[in-house]
Structures are given as C-alpha cells and as structure tokens.
Tab-separated table of C-alpha atoms in Angstrom:
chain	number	residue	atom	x	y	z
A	9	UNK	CA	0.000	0.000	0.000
A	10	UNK	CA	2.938	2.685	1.027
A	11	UNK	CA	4.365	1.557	-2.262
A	12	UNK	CA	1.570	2.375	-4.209
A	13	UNK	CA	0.696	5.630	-2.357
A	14	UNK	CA	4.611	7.042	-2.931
A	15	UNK	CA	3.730	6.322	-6.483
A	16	UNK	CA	0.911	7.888	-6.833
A	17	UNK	CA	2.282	10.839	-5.096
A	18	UNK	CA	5.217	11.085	-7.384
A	19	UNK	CA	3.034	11.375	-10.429
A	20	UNK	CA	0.769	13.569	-9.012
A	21	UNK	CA	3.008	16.694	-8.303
A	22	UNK	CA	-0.263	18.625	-7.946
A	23	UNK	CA	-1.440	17.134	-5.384
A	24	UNK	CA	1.697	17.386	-3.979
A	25	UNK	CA	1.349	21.497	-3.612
A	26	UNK	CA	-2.002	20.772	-2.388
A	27	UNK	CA	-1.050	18.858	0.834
A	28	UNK	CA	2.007	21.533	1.337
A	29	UNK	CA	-0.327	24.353	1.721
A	30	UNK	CA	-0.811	25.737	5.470
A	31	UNK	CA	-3.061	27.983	5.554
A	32	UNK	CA	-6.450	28.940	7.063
A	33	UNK	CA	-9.999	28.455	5.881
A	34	UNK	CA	-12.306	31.244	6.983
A	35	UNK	CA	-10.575	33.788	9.289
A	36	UNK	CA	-12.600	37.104	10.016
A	37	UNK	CA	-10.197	39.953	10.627
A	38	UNK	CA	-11.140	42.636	13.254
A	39	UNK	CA	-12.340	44.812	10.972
A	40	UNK	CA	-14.731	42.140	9.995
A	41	UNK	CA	-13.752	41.732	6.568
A	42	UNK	CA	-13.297	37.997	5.666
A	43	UNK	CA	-10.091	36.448	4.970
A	44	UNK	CA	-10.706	32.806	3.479
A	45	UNK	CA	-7.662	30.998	3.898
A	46	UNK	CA	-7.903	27.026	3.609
A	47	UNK	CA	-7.044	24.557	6.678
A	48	UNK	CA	-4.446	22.038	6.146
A	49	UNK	CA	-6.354	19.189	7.818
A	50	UNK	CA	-9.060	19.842	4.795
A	51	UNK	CA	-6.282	19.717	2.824
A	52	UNK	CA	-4.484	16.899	3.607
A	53	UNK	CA	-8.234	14.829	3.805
A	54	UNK	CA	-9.041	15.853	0.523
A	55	UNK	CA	-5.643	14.174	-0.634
A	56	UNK	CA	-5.785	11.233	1.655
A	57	UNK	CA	-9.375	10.588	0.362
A	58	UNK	CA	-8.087	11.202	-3.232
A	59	UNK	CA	-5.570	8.532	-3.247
A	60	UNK	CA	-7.276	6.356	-1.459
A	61	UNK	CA	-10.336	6.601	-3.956
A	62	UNK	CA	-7.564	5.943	-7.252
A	63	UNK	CA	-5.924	2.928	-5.073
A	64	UNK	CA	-9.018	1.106	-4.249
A	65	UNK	CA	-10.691	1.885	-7.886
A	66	UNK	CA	-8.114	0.746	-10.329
A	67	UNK	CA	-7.746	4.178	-11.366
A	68	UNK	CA	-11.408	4.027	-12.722
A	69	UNK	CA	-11.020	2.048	-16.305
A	70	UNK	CA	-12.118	3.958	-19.133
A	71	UNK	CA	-15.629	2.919	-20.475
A	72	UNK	CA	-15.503	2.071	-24.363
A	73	UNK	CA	-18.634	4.616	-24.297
A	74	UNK	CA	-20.052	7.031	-22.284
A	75	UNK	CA	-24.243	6.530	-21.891
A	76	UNK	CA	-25.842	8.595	-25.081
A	77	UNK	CA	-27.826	11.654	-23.795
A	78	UNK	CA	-30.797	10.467	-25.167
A	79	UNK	CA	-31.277	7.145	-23.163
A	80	UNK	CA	-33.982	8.129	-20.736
A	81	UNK	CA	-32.879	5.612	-18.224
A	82	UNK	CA	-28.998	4.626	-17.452
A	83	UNK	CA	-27.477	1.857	-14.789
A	84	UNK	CA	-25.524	3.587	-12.091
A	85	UNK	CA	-22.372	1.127	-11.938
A	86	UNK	CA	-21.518	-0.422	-8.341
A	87	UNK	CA	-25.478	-0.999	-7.690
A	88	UNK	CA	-25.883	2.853	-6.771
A	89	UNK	CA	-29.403	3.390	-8.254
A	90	UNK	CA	-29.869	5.329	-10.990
A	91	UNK	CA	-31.450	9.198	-10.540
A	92	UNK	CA	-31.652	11.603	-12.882
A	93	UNK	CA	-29.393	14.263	-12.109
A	94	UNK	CA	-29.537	17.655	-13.094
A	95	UNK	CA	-27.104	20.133	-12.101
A	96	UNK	CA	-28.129	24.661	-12.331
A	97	UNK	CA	-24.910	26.904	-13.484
A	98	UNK	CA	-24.855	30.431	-12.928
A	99	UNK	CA	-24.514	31.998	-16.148
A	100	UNK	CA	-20.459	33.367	-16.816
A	101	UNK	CA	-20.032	33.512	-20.618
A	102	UNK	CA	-22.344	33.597	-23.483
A	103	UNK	CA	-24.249	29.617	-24.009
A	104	UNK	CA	-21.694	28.452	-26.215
A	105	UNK	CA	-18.390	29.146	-24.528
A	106	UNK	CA	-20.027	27.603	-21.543
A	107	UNK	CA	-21.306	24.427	-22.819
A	108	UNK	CA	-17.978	23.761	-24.410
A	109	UNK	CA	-16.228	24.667	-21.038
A	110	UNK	CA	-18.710	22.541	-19.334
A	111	UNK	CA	-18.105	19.367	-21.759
A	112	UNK	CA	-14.601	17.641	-20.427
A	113	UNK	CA	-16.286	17.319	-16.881
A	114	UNK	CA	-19.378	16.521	-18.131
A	115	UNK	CA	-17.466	12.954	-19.835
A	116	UNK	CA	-15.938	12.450	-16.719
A	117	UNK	CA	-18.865	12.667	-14.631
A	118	UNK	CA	-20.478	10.385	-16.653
A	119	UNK	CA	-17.992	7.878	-16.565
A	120	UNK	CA	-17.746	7.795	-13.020
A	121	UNK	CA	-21.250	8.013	-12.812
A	122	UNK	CA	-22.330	5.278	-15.444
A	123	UNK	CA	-25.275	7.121	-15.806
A	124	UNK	CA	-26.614	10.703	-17.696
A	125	UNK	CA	-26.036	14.106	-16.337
A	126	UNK	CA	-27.449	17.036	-17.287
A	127	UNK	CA	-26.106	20.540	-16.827
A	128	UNK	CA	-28.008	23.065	-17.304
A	129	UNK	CA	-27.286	27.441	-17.878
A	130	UNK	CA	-28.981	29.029	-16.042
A	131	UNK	CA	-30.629	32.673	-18.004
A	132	UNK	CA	-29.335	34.473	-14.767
A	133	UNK	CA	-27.755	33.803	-11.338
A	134	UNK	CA	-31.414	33.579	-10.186
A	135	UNK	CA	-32.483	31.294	-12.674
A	136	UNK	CA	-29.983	29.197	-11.299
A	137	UNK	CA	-31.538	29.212	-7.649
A	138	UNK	CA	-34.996	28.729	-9.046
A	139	UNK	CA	-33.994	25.615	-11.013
A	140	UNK	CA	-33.478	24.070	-6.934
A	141	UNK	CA	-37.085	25.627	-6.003
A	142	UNK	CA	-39.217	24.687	-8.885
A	143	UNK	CA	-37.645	21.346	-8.902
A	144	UNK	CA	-35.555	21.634	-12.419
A	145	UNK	CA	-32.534	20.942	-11.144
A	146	UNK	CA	-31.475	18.526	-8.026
A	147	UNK	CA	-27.471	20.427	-7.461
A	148	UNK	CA	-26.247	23.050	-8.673
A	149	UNK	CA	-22.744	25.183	-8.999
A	150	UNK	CA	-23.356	28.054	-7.398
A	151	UNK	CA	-21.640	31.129	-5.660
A	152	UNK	CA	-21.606	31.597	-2.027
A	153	UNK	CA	-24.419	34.125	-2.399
A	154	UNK	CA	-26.458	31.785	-4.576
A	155	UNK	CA	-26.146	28.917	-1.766
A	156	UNK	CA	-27.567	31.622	0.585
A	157	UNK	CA	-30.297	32.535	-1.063
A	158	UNK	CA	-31.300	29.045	-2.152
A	159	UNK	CA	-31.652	27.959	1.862
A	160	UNK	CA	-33.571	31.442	2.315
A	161	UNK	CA	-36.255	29.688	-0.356
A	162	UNK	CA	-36.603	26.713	1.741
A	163	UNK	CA	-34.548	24.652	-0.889
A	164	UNK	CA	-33.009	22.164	1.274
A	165	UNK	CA	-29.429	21.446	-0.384
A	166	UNK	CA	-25.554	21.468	0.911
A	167	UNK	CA	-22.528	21.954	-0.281
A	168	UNK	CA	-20.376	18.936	-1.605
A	169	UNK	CA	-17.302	20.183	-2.957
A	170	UNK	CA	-15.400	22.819	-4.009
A	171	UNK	CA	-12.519	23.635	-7.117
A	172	UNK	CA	-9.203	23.850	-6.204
A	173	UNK	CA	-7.261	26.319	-8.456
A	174	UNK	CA	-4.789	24.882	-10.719
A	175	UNK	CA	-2.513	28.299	-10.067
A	176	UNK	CA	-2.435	28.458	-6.694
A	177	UNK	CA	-3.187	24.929	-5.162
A	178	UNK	CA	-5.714	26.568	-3.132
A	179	UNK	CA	-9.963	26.405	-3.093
A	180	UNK	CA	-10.413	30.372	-2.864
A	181	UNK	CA	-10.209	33.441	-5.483
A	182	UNK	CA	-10.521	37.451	-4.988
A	183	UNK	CA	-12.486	40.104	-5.859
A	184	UNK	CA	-11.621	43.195	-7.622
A	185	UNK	CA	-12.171	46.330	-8.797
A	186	UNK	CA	-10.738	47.078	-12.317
A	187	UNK	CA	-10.416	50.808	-13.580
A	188	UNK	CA	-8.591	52.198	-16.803
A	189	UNK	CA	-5.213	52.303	-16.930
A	190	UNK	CA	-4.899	56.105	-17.268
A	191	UNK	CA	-7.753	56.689	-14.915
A	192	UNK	CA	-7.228	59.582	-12.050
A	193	UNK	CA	-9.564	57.112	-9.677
A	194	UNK	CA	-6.507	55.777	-7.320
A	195	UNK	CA	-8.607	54.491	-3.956
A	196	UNK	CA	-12.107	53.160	-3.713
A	197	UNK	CA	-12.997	56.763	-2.204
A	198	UNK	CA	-12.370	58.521	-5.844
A	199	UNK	CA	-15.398	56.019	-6.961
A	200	UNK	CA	-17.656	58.756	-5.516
A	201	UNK	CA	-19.401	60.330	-7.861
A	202	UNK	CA	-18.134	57.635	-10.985
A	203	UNK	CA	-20.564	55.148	-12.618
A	204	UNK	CA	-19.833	51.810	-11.337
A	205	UNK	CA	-20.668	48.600	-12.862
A	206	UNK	CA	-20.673	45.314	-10.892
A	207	UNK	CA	-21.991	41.890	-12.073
A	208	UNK	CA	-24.857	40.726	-10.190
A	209	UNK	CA	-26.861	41.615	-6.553
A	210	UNK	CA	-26.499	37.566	-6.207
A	211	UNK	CA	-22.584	37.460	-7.342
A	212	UNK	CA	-20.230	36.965	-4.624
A	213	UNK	CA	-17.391	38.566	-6.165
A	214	UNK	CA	-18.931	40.770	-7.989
A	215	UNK	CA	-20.908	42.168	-5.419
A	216	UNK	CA	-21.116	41.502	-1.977
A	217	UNK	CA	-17.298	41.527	-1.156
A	218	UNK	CA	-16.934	45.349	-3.123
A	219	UNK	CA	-20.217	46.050	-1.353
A	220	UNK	CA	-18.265	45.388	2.079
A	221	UNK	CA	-15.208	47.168	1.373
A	222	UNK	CA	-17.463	50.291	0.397
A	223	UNK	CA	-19.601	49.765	3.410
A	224	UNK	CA	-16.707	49.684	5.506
A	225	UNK	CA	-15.446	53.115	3.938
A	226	UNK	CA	-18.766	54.628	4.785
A	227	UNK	CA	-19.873	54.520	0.769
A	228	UNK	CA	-22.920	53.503	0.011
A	229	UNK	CA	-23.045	52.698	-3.539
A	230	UNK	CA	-26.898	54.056	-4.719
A	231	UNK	CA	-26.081	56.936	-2.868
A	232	UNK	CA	-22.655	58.676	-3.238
A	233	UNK	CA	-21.803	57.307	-7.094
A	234	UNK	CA	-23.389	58.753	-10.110
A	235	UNK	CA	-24.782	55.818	-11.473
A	236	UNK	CA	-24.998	51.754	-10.526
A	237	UNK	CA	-24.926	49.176	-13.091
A	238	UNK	CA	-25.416	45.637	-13.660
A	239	UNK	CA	-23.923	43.414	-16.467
A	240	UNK	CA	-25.580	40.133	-15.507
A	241	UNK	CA	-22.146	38.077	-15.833
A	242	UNK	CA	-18.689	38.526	-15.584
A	243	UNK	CA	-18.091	38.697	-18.744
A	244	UNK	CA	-20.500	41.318	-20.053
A	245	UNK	CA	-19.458	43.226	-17.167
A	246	UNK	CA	-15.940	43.227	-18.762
A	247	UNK	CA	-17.081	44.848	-21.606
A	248	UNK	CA	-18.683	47.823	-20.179
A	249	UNK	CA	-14.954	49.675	-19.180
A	250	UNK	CA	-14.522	52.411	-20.308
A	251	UNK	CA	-17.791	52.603	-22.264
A	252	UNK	CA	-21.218	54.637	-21.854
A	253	UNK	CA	-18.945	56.584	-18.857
A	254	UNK	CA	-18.402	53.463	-17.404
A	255	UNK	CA	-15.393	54.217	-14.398
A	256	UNK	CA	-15.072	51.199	-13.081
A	257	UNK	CA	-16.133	47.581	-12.491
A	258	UNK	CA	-16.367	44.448	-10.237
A	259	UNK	CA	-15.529	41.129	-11.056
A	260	UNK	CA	-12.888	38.672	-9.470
A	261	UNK	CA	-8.851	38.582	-10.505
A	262	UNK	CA	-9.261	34.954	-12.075
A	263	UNK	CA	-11.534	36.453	-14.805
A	264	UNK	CA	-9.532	39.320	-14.767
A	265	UNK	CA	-6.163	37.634	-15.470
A	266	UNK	CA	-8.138	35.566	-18.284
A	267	UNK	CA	-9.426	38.939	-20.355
A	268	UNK	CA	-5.937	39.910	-20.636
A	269	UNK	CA	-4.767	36.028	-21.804
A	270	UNK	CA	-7.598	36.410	-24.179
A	271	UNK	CA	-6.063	40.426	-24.889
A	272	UNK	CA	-10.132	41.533	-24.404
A	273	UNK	CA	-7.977	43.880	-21.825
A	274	UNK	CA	-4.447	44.394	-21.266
A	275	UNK	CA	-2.228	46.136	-18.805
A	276	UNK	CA	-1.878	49.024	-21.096
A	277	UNK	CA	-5.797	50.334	-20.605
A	278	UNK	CA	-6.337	48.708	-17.757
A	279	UNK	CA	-5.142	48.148	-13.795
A	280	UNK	CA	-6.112	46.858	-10.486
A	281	UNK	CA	-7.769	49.230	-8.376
A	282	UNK	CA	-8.862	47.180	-5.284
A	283	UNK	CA	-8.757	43.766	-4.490
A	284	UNK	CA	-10.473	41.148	-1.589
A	285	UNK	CA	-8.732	39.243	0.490
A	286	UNK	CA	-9.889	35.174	-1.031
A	287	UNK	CA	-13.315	34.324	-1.006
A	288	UNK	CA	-13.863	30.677	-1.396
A	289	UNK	CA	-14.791	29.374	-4.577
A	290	UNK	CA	-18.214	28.230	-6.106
A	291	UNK	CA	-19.240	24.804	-4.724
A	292	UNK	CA	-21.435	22.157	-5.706
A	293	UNK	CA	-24.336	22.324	-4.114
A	294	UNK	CA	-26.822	18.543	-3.955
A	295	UNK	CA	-30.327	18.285	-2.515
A	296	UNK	CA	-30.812	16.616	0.383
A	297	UNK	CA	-33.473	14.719	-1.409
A	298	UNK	CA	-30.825	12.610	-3.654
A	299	UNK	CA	-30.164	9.035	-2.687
A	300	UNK	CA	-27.355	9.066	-0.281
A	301	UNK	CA	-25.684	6.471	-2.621
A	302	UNK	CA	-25.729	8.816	-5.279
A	303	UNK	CA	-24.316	11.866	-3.686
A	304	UNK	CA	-21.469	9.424	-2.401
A	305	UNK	CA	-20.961	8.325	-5.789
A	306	UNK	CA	-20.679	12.234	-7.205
A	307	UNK	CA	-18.341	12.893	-4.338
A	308	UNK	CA	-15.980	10.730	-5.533
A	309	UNK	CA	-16.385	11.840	-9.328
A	310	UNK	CA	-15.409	15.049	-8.657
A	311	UNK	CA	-12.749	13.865	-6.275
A	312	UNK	CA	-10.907	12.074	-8.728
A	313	UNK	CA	-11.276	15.165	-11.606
A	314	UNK	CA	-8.206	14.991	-13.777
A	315	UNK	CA	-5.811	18.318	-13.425
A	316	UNK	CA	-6.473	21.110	-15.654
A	317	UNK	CA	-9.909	20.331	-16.495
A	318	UNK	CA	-11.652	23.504	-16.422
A	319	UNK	CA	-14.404	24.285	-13.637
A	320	UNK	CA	-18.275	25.099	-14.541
A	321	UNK	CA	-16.762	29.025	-14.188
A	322	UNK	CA	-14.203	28.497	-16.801
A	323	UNK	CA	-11.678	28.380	-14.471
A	324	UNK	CA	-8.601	25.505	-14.549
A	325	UNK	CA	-8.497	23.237	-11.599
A	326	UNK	CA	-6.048	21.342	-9.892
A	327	UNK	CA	-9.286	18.882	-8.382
A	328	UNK	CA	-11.184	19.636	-5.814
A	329	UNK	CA	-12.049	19.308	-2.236
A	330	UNK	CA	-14.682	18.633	0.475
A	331	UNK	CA	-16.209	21.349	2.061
A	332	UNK	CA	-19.092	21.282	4.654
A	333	UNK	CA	-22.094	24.281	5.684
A	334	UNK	CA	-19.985	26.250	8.320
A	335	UNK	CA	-17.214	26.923	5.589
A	336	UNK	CA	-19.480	29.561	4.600
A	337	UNK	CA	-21.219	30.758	7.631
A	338	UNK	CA	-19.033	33.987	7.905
A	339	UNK	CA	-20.610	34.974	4.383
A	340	UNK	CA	-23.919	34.711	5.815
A	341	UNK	CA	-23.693	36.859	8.765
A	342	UNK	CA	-21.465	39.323	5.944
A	343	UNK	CA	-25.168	39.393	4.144
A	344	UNK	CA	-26.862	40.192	7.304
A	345	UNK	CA	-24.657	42.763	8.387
A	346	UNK	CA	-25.123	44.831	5.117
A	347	UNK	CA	-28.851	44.255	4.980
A	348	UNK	CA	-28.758	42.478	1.872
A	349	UNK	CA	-31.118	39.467	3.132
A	350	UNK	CA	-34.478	41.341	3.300
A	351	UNK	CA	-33.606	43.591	-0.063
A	352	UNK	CA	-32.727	40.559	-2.189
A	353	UNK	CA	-35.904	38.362	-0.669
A	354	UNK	CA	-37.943	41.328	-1.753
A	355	UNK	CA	-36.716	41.227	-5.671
C-alpha cells in the first residue's frame, strides 16, 4: 500500500502542492472583513481521500462509451441506483463558450457516474436558484451568495465540494475592482461620484465583497456614485470599461487575469484598483433529497477530476475538495450585516 501511495504521489506533483499548503480556511479579521484561507487538515483529507479513492478503484477504467444523452434511463455502476441528475450553473459567458467549457467534466462525470447528467445554464444567477425551487434541477454550482439565497427559499441542499485552483493549489479566489489604466480614480474613495458597474446583486465577487469594502469606507453605492450598473455576468461586465462613462467595475482577478490572456484587456488600458482578500470558490451544491448512494458516488467523481480540467466558471483546476455548511457561515452573517437578506428576498 505505502508503495503504491509514494507512487501515486510522485506522479501527481499537484497534489503534492495541495497537501504543502498551510493555511487557514475562513478567518474574520477585526475589521470584519473575511479572509478565506484554507485549513491544512481539509487539505491533507481531501488528498488522503483522493488517493485512497484511485488505489481502491483501479484508477477508474475507461468505459468504451459514455451513456448517449438520449437514453432516458442509465445503470448507475456499483449498484448505486440510478437518478436523474440535473445540475443549475450560474450563467459566466455567453451559451456556447459555456457548454464547451462545461463538456470535459461533463465525460468524466459520466464515466464515473455510469449514468446521464445534465447541466443546465442558467438565463441568470437567479435562474440558477430557481432551477433548486421549482424542482428543475437537483445540485447546482453556485456562488456563495447563490447557496444563501437558495436555503432562504426553503430549498433544502448542501454543499459537496469545491474547485481547487490549478494556479495556486488553493480552493479560494478574490475580488476586484478594475479601472482604466490612465484613470485619475486611485482608492475606492475617488469612486464617488463615478458610474460603477458590478456583475450581479447575487454574485459573490462581484458584489457583496466590493459592497463590504465600500460599506466599511462609509460609501454607500446608490447613494454617493453617479450611477450603478449591472452586467448580468462577468463577462458582459468586462465589456462595459470604459464605455457609456463606465469608471469602473467588479468582477474577481481569475476572470480578470483571463481577459488579458484572451487580450479583451491588457495592462496598457487597464489596472487593479482594489482587491479582496480570497473568497472561497463556487461549490457544488446537492439536494438533500438525492439518494445518499448517489451523492457518495458524485463525491468521488469530482474527487478524482483529472488536473487542468476547467471548472463550470471556466476556471482551470487542480481537483477539488470537500467542504461542509460552516465553511461559509461567515458569508452569511457578511449578508446580514449589510442588509442584503431582506432587499434581495424582496426582488
């Protein structure tokens, strides 16, 4: 077995990174802003289960073929029983990026699985919670605010896992503030007065953590800038810089850093204003209402995600990890604090 596991280790320098990091998941700083650092005992658990899960399953031996979508009713393997599962994404991209971004997990899933599953955009981030109410969808990859808002509708669901980023070995990103690169704006306090656009009133990065650090400077957003704006997703966000008088936006430095790979911006008109300190990434979110064998057997799916595939985001992973309720209990109270639970239950 210690033969094996050194092995496995060996070829999995990845994984490697993952079980060095030491730091912590959820701190709240006294100025009450949220610093999401990740624990090493999650860490090293979420490695320990991963090789353990490759030891005992072969590997997982690739299928010859993956069940067609169209077959209405598919086997699980290992006697788990087959349930259809359907899994909400918030909206990032336009349909087409997404569902291509969205395909490499989807075959792995599936193969784990033995069985169909379904992902489905979402029109908005609030389609994607109303998917879990109306009954649509049965998980769902959601931000922290989505998860939030989904247990305020009596959906009854909890998190399962989370991405690790392939960059930084670590299950969190930031938020930021991006203004032009020649722009006089040099603090979050020269945003008064400036048309602002952020992504969504249910985006985490986008949103709520920018909403905090304005809070905390005594801005309030609807009152002291000249105009607040919504783009719907990260991406159409992007493209309102520096257009229609548009001074600055939200969004998070992972789609941030991928505009300028993709040159839709570039250091040269544009910079980094203000950023969070990490936020924890989207998780996967199942209803309690799935067969217990069946959320075990998803677990380990995602578990034992190849490297590099891309998350339901767009963003490249390095895997991904367990994460439990109170991981996200700080964001929560954050909600409460800036009186965001009665306004949103109210839209």
């Amino acid at each position: 077995m210690l033969v094996h596991l050194i092995s496995f280790l060996k070829q999995s320098p990845n994984l490697l990174l993952v079980i060095l990091s030491q730091e912590f998941f959820l701190r709240k700083t006294k100025a009450n802003t949220l610093q999401t650092l990740f624990p090493l005992y999650r860490i090293v658990g979420f490695a320990i289960c991963t090789i353990t899960l490759a030891l005992t399953t072969g590997c997982i031996k690739e299928q010859a073929s993956k069940p067609s979508k169209s077959d209405s009713t598919t086997t699980l393997s290992n006697s788990v029983e087959s349930f259809a599962l359907r899994i909400s994404v918030q909206p990032t991209q336009n349909k087409a990026q997404q569902e291509q971004i969205i395909a490499p997990l989807d075959a792995h899933l599936e193969k784990v699985l033995g069985q169909r599953v379904d992902f489905l955009i979402a029109k908005d981030y609030k389609d994607s919670v109303d998917m879990l109410v109306d009954g649509r969808a049965n998980a769902a990859y959601v931000g922290v605010v989505s998860y939030f808002e989904a247990l305020e509708r009596g959906v009854k669901v909890k998190p399962l896992v989370a991405p690790i980023d392939q960059y930084t070995a670590r299950p969190w990103y930031r938020s930021c503030i991006i203004v032009a690169a020649n722009s006089p704006i040099k603090t979050l306090a020269d945003l008064k007065g400036k048309r602002v656009a952020f992504v969504n009133r249910s985006s985490t990065s986008g949103y709520l953590m920018p909403l905090a650090a304005l809070r905390q400077l005594g801005i309030d957003p609807e009152r002291d800038f000249a105009q607040v704006l919504f783009g719907g997703t990260h991406e159409q966000t992007e493209a309102l810089l520096g257009k229609n008088g548009v001074h600055a936006i939200a969004t998070n430095l992972a789609s941030y850093n991928k505009w300028k790979q993709q040159g839709k911006l570039t250091s040269q008109d544009s910079r980094l204003l203000w950023e969070s300190t990490p936020v924890p990434h989207a998780s996967v979110l199942v209803s309690q209402n799935l067969p217990p064998s069946l959320i075990e057997k998803l677990k380990e799916a995602f578990l034992t995600t190849p490297p590099g595939i891309q998350d339901l985001m767009g963003a490249e992973t390095a895997g991904y990890t367990l994460v439990e309720s109170e991981d996200y209990n700080s964001f929560g109270q954050l909600r409460h604090q800036l009186n965001l639970v009665k306004q949103e239950s109210a839209q």
